[in-house]
mmCIF file of C-alpha atoms and ligand atoms in Angstrom:
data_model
loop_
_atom_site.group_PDB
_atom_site.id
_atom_site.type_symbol
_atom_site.label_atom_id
_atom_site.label_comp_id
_atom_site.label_asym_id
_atom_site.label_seq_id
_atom_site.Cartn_x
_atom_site.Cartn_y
_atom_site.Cartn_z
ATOM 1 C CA UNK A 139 0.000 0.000 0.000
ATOM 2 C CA UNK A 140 1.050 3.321 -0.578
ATOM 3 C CA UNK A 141 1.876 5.467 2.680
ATOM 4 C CA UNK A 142 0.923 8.901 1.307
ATOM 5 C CA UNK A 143 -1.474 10.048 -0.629
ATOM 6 C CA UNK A 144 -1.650 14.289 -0.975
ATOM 7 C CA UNK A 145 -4.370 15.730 -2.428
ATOM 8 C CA UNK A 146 -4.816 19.286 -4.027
ATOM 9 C CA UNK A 147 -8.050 20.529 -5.269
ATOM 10 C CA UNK A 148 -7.506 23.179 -7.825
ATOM 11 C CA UNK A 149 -9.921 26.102 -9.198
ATOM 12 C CA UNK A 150 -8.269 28.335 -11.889
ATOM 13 C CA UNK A 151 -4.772 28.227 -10.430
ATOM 14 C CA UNK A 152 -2.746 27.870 -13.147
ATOM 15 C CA UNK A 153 -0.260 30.713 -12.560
ATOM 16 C CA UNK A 154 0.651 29.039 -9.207
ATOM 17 C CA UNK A 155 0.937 25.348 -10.149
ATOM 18 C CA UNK A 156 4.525 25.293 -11.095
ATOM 19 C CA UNK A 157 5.823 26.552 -8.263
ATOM 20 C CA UNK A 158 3.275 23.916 -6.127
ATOM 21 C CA UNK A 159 5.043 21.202 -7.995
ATOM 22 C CA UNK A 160 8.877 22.509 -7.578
ATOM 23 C CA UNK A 161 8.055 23.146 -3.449
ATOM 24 C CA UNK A 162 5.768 19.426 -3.281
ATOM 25 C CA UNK A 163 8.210 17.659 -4.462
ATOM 26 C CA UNK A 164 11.223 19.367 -2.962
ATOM 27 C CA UNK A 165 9.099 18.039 0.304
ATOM 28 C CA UNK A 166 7.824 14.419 -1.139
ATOM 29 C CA UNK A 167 11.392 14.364 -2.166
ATOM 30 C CA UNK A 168 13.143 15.043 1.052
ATOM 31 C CA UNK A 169 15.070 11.752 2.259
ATOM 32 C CA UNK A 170 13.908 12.611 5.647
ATOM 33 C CA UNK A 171 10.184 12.090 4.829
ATOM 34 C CA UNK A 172 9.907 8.069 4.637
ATOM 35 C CA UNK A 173 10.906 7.818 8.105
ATOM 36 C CA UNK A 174 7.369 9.440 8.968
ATOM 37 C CA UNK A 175 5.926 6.848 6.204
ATOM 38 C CA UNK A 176 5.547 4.160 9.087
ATOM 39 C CA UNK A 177 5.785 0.236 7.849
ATOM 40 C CA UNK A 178 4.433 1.638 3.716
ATOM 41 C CA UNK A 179 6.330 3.574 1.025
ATOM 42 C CA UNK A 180 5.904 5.624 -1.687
ATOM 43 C CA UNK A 181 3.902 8.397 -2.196
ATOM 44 C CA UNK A 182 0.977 9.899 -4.625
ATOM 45 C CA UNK A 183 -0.227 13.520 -5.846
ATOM 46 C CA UNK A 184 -3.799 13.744 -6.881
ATOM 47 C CA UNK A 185 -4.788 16.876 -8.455
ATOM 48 C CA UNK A 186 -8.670 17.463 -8.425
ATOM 49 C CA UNK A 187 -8.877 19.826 -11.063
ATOM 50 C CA UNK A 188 -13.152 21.505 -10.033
ATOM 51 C CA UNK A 189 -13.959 23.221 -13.387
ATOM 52 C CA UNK A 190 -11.340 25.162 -14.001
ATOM 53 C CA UNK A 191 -11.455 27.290 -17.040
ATOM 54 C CA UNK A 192 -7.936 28.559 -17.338
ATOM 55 C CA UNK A 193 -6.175 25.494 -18.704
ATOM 56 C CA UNK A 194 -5.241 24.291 -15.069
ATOM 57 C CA UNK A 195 -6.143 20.780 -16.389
ATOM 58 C CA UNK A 196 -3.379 21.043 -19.641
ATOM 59 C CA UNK A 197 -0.531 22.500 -17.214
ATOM 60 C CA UNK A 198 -1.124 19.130 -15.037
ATOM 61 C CA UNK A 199 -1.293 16.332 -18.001
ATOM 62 C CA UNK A 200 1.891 18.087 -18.509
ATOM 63 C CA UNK A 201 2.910 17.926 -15.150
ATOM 64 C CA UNK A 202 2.224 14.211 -15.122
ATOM 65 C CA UNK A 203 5.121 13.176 -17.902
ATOM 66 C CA UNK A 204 7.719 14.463 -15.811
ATOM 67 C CA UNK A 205 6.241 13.320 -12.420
ATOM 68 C CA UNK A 206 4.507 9.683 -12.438
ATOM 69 C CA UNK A 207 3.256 10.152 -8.911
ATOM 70 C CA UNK A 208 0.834 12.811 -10.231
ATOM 71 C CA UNK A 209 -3.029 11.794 -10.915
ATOM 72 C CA UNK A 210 -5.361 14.036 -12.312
ATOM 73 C CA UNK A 211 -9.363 14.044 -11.701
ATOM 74 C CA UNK A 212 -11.095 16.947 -13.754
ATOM 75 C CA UNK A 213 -14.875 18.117 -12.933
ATOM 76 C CA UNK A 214 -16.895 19.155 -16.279
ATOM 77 C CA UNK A 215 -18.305 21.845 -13.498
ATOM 78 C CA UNK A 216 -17.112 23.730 -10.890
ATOM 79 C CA UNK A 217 -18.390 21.822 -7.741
ATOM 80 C CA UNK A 218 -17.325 23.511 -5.235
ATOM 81 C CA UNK A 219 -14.146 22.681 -2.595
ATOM 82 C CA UNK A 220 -16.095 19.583 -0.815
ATOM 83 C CA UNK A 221 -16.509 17.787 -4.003
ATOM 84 C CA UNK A 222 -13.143 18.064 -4.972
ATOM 85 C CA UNK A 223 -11.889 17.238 -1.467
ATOM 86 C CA UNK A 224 -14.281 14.112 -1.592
ATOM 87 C CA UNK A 225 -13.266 13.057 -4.793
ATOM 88 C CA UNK A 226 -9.582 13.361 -3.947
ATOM 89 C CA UNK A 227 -10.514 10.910 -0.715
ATOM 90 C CA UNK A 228 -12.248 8.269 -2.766
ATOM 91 C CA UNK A 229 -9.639 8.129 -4.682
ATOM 92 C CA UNK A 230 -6.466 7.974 -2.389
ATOM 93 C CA UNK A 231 -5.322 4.878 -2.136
ATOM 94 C CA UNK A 232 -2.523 5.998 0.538
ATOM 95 C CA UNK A 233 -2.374 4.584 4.132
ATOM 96 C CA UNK A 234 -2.049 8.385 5.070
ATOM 97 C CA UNK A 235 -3.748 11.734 3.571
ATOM 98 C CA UNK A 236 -3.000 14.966 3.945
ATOM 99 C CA UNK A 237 -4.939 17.657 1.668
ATOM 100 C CA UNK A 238 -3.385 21.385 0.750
ATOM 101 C CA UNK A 239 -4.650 24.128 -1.589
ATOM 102 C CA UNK A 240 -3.237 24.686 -4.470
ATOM 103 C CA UNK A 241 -2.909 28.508 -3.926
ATOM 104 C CA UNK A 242 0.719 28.347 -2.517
ATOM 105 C CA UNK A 243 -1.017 29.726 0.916
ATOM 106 C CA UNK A 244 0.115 25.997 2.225
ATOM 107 C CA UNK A 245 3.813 24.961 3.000
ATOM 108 C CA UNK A 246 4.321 21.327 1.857
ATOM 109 C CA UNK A 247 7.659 21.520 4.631
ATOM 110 C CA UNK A 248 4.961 21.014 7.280
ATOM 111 C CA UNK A 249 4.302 17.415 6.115
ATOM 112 C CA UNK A 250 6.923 15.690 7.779
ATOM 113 C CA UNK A 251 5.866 17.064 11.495
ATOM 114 C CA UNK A 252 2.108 16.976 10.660
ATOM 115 C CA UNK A 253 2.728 12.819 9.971
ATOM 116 C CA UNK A 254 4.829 12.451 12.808
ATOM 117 C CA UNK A 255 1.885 14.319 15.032
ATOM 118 C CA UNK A 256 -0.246 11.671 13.392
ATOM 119 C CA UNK A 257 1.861 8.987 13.642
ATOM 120 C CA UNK A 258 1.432 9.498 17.425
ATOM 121 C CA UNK A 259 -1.933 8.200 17.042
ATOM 122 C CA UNK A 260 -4.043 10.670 16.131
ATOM 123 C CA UNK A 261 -6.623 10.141 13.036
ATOM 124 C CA UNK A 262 -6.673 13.846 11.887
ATOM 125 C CA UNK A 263 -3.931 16.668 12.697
ATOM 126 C CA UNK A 264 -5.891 19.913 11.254
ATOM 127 C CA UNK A 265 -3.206 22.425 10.424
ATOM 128 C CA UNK A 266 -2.921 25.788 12.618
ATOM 129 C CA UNK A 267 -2.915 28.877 10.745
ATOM 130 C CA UNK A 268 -1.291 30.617 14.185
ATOM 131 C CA UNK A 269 -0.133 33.453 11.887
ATOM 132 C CA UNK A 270 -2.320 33.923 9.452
ATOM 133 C CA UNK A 271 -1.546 35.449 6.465
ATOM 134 C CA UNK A 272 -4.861 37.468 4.802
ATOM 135 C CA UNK A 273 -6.580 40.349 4.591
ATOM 136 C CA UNK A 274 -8.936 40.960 7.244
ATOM 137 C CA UNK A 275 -12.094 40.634 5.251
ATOM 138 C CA UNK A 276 -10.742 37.217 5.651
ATOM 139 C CA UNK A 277 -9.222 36.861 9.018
ATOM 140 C CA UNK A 278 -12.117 38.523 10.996
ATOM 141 C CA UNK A 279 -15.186 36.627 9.409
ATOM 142 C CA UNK A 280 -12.887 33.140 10.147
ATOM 143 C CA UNK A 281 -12.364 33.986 14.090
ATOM 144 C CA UNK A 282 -15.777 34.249 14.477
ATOM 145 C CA UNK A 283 -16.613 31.128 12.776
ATOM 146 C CA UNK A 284 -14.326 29.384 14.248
ATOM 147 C CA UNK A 285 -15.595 30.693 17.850
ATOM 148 C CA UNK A 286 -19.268 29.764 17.386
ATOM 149 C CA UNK A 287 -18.029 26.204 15.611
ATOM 150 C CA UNK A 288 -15.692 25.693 19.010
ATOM 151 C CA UNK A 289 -18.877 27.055 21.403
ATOM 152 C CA UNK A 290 -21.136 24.623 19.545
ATOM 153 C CA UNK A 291 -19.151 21.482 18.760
ATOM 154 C CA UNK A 292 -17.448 21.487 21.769
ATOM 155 C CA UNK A 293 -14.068 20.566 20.043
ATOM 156 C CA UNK A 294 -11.120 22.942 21.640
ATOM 157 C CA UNK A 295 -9.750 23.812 18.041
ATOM 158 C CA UNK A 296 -8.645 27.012 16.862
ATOM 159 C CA UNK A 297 -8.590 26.619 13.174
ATOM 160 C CA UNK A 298 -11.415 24.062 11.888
ATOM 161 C CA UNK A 299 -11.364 25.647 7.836
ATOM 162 C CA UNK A 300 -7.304 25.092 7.376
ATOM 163 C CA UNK A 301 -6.784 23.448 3.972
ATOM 164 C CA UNK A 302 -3.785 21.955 5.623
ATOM 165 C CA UNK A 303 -4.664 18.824 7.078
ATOM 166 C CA UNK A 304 -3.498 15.099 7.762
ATOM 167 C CA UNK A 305 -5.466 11.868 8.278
ATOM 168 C CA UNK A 306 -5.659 8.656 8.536
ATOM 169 C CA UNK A 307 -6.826 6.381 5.920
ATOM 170 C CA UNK A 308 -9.848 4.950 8.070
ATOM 171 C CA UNK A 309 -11.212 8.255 8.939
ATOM 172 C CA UNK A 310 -10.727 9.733 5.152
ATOM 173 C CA UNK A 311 -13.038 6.660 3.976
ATOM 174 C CA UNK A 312 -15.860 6.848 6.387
ATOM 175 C CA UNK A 313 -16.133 10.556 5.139
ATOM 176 C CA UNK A 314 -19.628 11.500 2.731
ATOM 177 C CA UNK A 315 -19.081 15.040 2.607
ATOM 178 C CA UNK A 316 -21.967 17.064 0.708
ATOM 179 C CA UNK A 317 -22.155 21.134 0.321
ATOM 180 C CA UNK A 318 -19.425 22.782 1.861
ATOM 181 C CA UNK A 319 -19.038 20.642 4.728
ATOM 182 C CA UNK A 320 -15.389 20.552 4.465
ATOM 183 C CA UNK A 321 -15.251 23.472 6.895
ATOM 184 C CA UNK A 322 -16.407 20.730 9.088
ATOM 185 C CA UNK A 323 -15.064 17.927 8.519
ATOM 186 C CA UNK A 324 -13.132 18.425 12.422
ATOM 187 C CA UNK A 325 -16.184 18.284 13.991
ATOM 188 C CA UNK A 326 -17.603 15.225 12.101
ATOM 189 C CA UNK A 327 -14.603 13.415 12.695
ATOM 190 C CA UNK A 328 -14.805 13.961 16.226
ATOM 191 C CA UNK A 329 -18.427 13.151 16.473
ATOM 192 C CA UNK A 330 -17.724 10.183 14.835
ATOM 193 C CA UNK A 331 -15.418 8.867 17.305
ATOM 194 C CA UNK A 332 -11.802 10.280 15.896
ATOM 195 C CA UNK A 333 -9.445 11.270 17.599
ATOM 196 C CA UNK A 334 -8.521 14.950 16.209
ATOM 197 C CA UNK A 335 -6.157 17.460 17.134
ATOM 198 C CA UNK A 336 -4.378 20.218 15.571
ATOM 199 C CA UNK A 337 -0.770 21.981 14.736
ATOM 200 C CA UNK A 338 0.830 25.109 13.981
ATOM 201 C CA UNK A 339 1.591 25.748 10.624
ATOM 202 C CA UNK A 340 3.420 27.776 8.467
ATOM 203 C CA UNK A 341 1.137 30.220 6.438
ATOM 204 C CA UNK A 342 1.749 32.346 3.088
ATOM 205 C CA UNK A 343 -0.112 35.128 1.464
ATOM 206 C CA UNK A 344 -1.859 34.226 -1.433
ATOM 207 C CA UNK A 345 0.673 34.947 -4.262
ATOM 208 C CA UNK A 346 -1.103 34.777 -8.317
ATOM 209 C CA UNK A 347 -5.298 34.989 -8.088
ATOM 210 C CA UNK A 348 -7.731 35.794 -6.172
ATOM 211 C CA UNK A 349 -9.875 33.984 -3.584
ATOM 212 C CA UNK A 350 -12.367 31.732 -4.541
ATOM 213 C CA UNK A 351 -14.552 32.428 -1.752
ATOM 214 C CA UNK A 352 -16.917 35.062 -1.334
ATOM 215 C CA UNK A 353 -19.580 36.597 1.234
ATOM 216 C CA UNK A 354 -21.885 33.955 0.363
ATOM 217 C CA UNK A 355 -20.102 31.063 2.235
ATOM 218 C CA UNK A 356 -21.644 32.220 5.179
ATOM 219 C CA UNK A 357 -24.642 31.855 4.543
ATOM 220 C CA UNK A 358 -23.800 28.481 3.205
ATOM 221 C CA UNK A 359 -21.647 27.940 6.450
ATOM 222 C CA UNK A 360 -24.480 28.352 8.797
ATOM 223 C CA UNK A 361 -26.538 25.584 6.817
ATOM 224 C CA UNK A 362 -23.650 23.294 6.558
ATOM 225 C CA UNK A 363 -23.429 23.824 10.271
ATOM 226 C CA UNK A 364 -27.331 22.664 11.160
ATOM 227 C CA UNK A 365 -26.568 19.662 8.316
ATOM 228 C CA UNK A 366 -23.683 18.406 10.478
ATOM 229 C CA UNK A 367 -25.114 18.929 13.544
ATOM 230 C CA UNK A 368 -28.052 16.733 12.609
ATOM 231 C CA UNK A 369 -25.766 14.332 10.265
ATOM 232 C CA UNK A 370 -23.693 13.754 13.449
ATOM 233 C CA UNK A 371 -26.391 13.276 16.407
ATOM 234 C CA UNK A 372 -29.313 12.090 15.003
ATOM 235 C CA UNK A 373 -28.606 10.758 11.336
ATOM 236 C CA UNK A 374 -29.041 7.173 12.682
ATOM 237 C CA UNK A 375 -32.385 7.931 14.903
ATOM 238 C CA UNK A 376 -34.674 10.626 13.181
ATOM 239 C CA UNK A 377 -37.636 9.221 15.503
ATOM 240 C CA UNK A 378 -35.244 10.719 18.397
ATOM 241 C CA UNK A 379 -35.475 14.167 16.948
ATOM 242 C CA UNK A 380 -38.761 14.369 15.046
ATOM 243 C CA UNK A 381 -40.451 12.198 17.528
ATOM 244 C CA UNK A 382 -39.717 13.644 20.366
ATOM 245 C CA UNK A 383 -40.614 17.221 18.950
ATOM 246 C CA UNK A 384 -44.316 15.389 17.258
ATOM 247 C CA UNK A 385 -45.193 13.717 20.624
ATOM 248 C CA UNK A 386 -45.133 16.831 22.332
ATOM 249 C CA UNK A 387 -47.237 18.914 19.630
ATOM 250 C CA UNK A 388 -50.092 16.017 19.389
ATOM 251 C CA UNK A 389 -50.044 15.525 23.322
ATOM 252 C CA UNK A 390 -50.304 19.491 24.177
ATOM 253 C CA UNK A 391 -52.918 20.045 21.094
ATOM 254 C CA UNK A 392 -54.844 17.113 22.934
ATOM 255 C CA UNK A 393 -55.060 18.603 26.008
ATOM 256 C CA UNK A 394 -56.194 21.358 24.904
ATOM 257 C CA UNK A 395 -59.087 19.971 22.560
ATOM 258 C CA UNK A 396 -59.596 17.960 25.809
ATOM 259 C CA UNK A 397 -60.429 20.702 27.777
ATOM 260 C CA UNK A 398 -62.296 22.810 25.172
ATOM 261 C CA UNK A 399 -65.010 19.666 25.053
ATOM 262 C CA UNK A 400 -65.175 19.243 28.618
ATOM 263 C CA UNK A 401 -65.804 22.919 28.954
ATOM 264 C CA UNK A 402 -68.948 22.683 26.691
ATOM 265 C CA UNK A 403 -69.926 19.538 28.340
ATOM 266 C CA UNK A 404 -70.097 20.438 31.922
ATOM 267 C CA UNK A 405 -70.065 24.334 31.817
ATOM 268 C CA UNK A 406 -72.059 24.805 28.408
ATOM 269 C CA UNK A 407 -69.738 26.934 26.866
ATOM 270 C CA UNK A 408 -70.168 27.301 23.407
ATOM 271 C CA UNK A 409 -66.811 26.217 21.352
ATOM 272 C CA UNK A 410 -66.962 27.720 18.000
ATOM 273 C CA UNK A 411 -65.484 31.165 19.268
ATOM 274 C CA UNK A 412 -62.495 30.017 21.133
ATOM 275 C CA UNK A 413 -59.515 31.162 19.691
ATOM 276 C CA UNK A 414 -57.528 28.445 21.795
ATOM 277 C CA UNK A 415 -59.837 25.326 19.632
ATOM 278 C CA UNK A 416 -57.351 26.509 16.840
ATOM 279 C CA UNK A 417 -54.295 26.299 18.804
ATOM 280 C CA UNK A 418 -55.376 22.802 19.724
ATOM 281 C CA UNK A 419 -56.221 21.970 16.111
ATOM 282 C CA UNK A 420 -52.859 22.914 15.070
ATOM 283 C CA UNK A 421 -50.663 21.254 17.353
ATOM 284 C CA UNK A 422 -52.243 17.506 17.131
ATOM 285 C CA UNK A 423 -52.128 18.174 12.900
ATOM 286 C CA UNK A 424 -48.458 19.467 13.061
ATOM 287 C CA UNK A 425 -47.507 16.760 15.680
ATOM 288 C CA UNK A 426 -48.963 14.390 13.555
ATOM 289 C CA UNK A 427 -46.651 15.228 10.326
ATOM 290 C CA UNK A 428 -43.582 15.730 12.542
ATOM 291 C CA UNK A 429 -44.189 12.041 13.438
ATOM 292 C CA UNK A 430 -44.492 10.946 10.413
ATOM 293 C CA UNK A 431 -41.339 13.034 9.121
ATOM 294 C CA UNK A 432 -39.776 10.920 11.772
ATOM 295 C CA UNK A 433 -41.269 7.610 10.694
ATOM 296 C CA UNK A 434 -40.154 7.930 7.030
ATOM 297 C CA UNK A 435 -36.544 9.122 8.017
ATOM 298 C CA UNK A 436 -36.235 6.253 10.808
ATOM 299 C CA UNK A 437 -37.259 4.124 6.940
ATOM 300 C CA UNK A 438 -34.813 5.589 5.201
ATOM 301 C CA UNK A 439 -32.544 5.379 7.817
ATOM 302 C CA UNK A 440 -32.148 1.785 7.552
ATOM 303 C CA UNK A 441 -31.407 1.733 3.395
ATOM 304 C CA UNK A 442 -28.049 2.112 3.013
ATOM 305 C CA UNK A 443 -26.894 5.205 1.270
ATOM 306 C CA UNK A 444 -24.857 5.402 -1.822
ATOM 307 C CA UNK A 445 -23.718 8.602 -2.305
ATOM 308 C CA UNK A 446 -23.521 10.855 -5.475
ATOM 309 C CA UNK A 447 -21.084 11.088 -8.501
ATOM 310 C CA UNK A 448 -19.563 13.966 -9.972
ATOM 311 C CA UNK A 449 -19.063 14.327 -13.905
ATOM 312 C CA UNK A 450 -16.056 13.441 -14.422
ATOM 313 C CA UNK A 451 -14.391 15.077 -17.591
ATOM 314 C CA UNK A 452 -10.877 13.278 -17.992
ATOM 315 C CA UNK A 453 -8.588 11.872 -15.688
ATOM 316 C CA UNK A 454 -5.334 10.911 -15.966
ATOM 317 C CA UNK A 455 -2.875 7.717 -14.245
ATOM 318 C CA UNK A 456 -6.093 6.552 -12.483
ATOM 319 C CA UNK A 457 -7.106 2.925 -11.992
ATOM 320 C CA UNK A 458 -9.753 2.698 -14.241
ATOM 321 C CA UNK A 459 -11.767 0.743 -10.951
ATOM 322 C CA UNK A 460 -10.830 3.954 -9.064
ATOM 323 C CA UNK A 461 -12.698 6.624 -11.920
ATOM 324 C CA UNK A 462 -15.566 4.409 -11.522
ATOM 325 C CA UNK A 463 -16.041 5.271 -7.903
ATOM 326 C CA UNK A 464 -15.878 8.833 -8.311
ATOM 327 C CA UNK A 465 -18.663 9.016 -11.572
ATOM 328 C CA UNK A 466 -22.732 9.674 -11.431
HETATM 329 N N1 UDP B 655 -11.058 25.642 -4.640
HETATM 330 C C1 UDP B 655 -11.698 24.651 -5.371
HETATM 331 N N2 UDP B 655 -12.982 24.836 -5.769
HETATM 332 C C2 UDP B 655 -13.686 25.977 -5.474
HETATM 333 C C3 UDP B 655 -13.045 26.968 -4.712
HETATM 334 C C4 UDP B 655 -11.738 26.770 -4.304
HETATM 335 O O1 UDP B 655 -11.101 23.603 -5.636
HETATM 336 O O2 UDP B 655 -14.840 26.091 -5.882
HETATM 337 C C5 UDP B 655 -9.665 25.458 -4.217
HETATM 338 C C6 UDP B 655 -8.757 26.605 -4.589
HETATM 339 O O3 UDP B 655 -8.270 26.467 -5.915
HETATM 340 C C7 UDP B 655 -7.668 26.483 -3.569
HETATM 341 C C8 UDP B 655 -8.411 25.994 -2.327
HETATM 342 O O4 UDP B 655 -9.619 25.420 -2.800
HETATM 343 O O5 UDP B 655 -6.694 25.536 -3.939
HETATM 344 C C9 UDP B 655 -8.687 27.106 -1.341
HETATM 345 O O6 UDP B 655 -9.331 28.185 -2.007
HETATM 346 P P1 UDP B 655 -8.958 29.715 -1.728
HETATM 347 O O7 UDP B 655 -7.476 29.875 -1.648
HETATM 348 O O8 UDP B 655 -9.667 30.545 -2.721
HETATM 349 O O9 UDP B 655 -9.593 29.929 -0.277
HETATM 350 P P2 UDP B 655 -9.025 30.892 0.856
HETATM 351 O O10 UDP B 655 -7.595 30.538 1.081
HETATM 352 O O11 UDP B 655 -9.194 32.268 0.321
HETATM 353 O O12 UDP B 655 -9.918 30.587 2.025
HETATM 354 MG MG1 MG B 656 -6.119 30.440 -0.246
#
C-alpha cells in the first residue's frame, strides 16, 4: 500500500501550479520524509482539477510526464471545494492523507511534522494557521466562525477551515461530505469517534489569483453547520429528533381539545369562538406530520446510502476501478 497520498483541489490556479510542484516535491522528495511513512512507502499527488477554465487541467497532463506520482481528476463543473476534497478521498489509495490548496497559501515543509503528530496516534492533525496570512475581510469573518463552531461542537480547536490537514486512511473513507461541509469535517470526525487534534503551521499570502470564496459562504456555512449537527447526532435515529418534537405537539394540542369539550360539556360553553380550539387543532395536525417526518426518516434510515457522482471530464494515471467510484 502506498503510505501517502496528498491531495490538491484546484480552481483556476494555473499561474501558481509550477511553483506547487517545484516546493511538493522538494518536500515528497526530502530523504527525511519516509521515516514518517511508518511500515508503507511511496507516495501519490492527486490533483482534483473543479472546473477550471484557465487550462489548469493542460498544465497538469503536462505535469504528469515528468512526475509519475501525479493523478489528475477533472470536474466538467465547478463543484465547489467539498466535491473536490471528496473526490480526492475516494480516490487515495494511501495509508495516510493529507490535503493542501493549491494557492501556494500551504507549505508542503509542514508534512513531515504533521505525519509524525499523526503517527502518534491521532486520526486527523488539522493544520494551525497561528499566523495567518490574509486580509482581514478574511481573518475577521474566520475567528468568528471558528468561535461559534468551538462554542457549539465542543471541540477545543482554533482553526477548523485550514486546507492543511493530515489523516488517517480509516477516517478519510468513512467521510460522505456534501455542500461545503469541508469546513467541518473536524467536527464530524470527532463526532464520529476520531481522535482529532491540531498543529501550527506555516502560512503564506496568497501569491497569483484571487480567492475563490466570497460573502456567500456564510450563509452556506451556517446551513452546513445545522446539516452536520443533525448528520452527526441524530442521522441514525430521526424518531429521536422528530419524535420527540411530534409527541409533544399532538399531546399538548390534545389537552387542549380535551379541555375545550369538557368545557362545553359540563359548563355549556359554546366552542366555535375560542380562539384556543385553533391552537389545539394545530398542534395535534403538526404533531402528527412531525411524526411521520420521523417515521419515514427512521425508513430511510435503515437503506443504506450510496452517495452521489460527480461528472467526471478526464482523468489521468487513475485505476480505471478507481474513476468508476468517483462518476454519477
Ligand atoms: N477551490 C476549489 N474549488 C472551489 C473553490 C476553491 O477547488 O470552488 C480550491 C482553490 O483552488 C484552492 C483551495 O480550494 O486551492 C482554497 O481556495 P482559496 O485559496 O480561494 O480559499 P481561501 O484561502 O481564500 O480561504
Ligand atoms: Mg487560499
Amino acid at each position: 500500500m502506498t503510505a501517502l497520498t496528498v491531495i490538491v483541489p484546484l480552481f483556476n490556479e494555473r499561474e501558481s501550479l509550477p511553483e506547487l510542484k517545484r516546493r511538493l516535491f522538494e518536500a515528497l522528495d526530502n530523504p527525511a520524509l519516509p521515516e514518517s511513512f511508518g511500515e508503507h512507502t511511496g507516495f501519490e499527488v492527486i490533483m482534483v482539477d473543479d472546473g477550471s477554465t484557465d487550462g489548469s487541467a493542460d498544465l497538469v497532463r503536462e505535469m504528469i510526464t515528468e512526475r509519475p506520482e501525479i493523478r489528475l481528476i477533472s470536474f466538467r463543473r465547478n463543484y465547489g471545494k467539498t466535491a473536490a476534497l471528496s473526490a480526492g478521498f475516494r480516490a487515495a489509495s494511501g495509508e495516510m492523507v493529507i490535503t493542501m490548496d493549491a494557492d501556494l497559501q500551504d507549505d508542503p515543509g509542514e508534512f513531515r511534522p504533521l505525519l509524525m503528530k499523526l503517527r502518534e496516534g491521532y486520526d486527523m492533525v488539522s493544520g494551525w494557521k497561528l499566523e495567518r496570512k490574509d486580509p482581514l475581510s478574511k481573518t475577521l469573518p474566520s475567528k468568528l466562525f471558528n468561535s461559534s463552531t468551538r462554542l457549539f461542537s465542543g471541540i477545543p480547536l482554533h482553526d477548523f477551515n485550514c486546507g492543511l490537514k493530515a489523516y488517517r486512511r480509516r477516517l478519510v473513507a468513512s467521510l460522505d461530505l456534501h455542500g461545503e461541509m469541508h469546513r467541518y469535517i473536524p467536527v464530524i470526525a470527532h463526532w464520529n469517534g476520531y481522535r482529532v487534534t491540531e498543529m501550527p503551521v506555516r502560512h503564506h499570502p496568497r501569491k497569483y489569483g484571487k480567492s475563490k470564496f466570497g460573502a456567500a459562504r456564510f450563509f452556506a456555512g451556517l446551513f452546513d453547520f445545522l446539516s452536520v449537527m443533525f448528520i452527526t447526532r441524530y442521522l441514525r435515529r430521526p424518531m429521536h429528533f422528530f419524535g420527540m418534537m411530534g409527541l409533544g405537539s399532538f399531546m399538548t394540542g390534545l389537552l387542549i381539545s380535551l379541555y375545550v369539550t369538557l368545557d362545553k360539556l359540563m359548563n355549556h360553553r359554546p366552542v366555535s369562538n375560542r380562539p384556543i380550539l385553533f391552537l389545539g387543532i394545530l398542534l395535534i395536525i403538526l404533531g402528527v406530520q412531525l411524526f411521520s417526518t420521523g417515521l419515514l426518516g427512521e425508513m430511510l434510515s435503515t437503506r443504506p446510502a450510496r452517495s452521489a457522482g460527480y461528472a467526471v471530464r478526464e482523468t489521468a494515471n487513475l485505476d480505471e476501478e478507481i474513476v468508476r467510484k468517483l462518476e454519477v
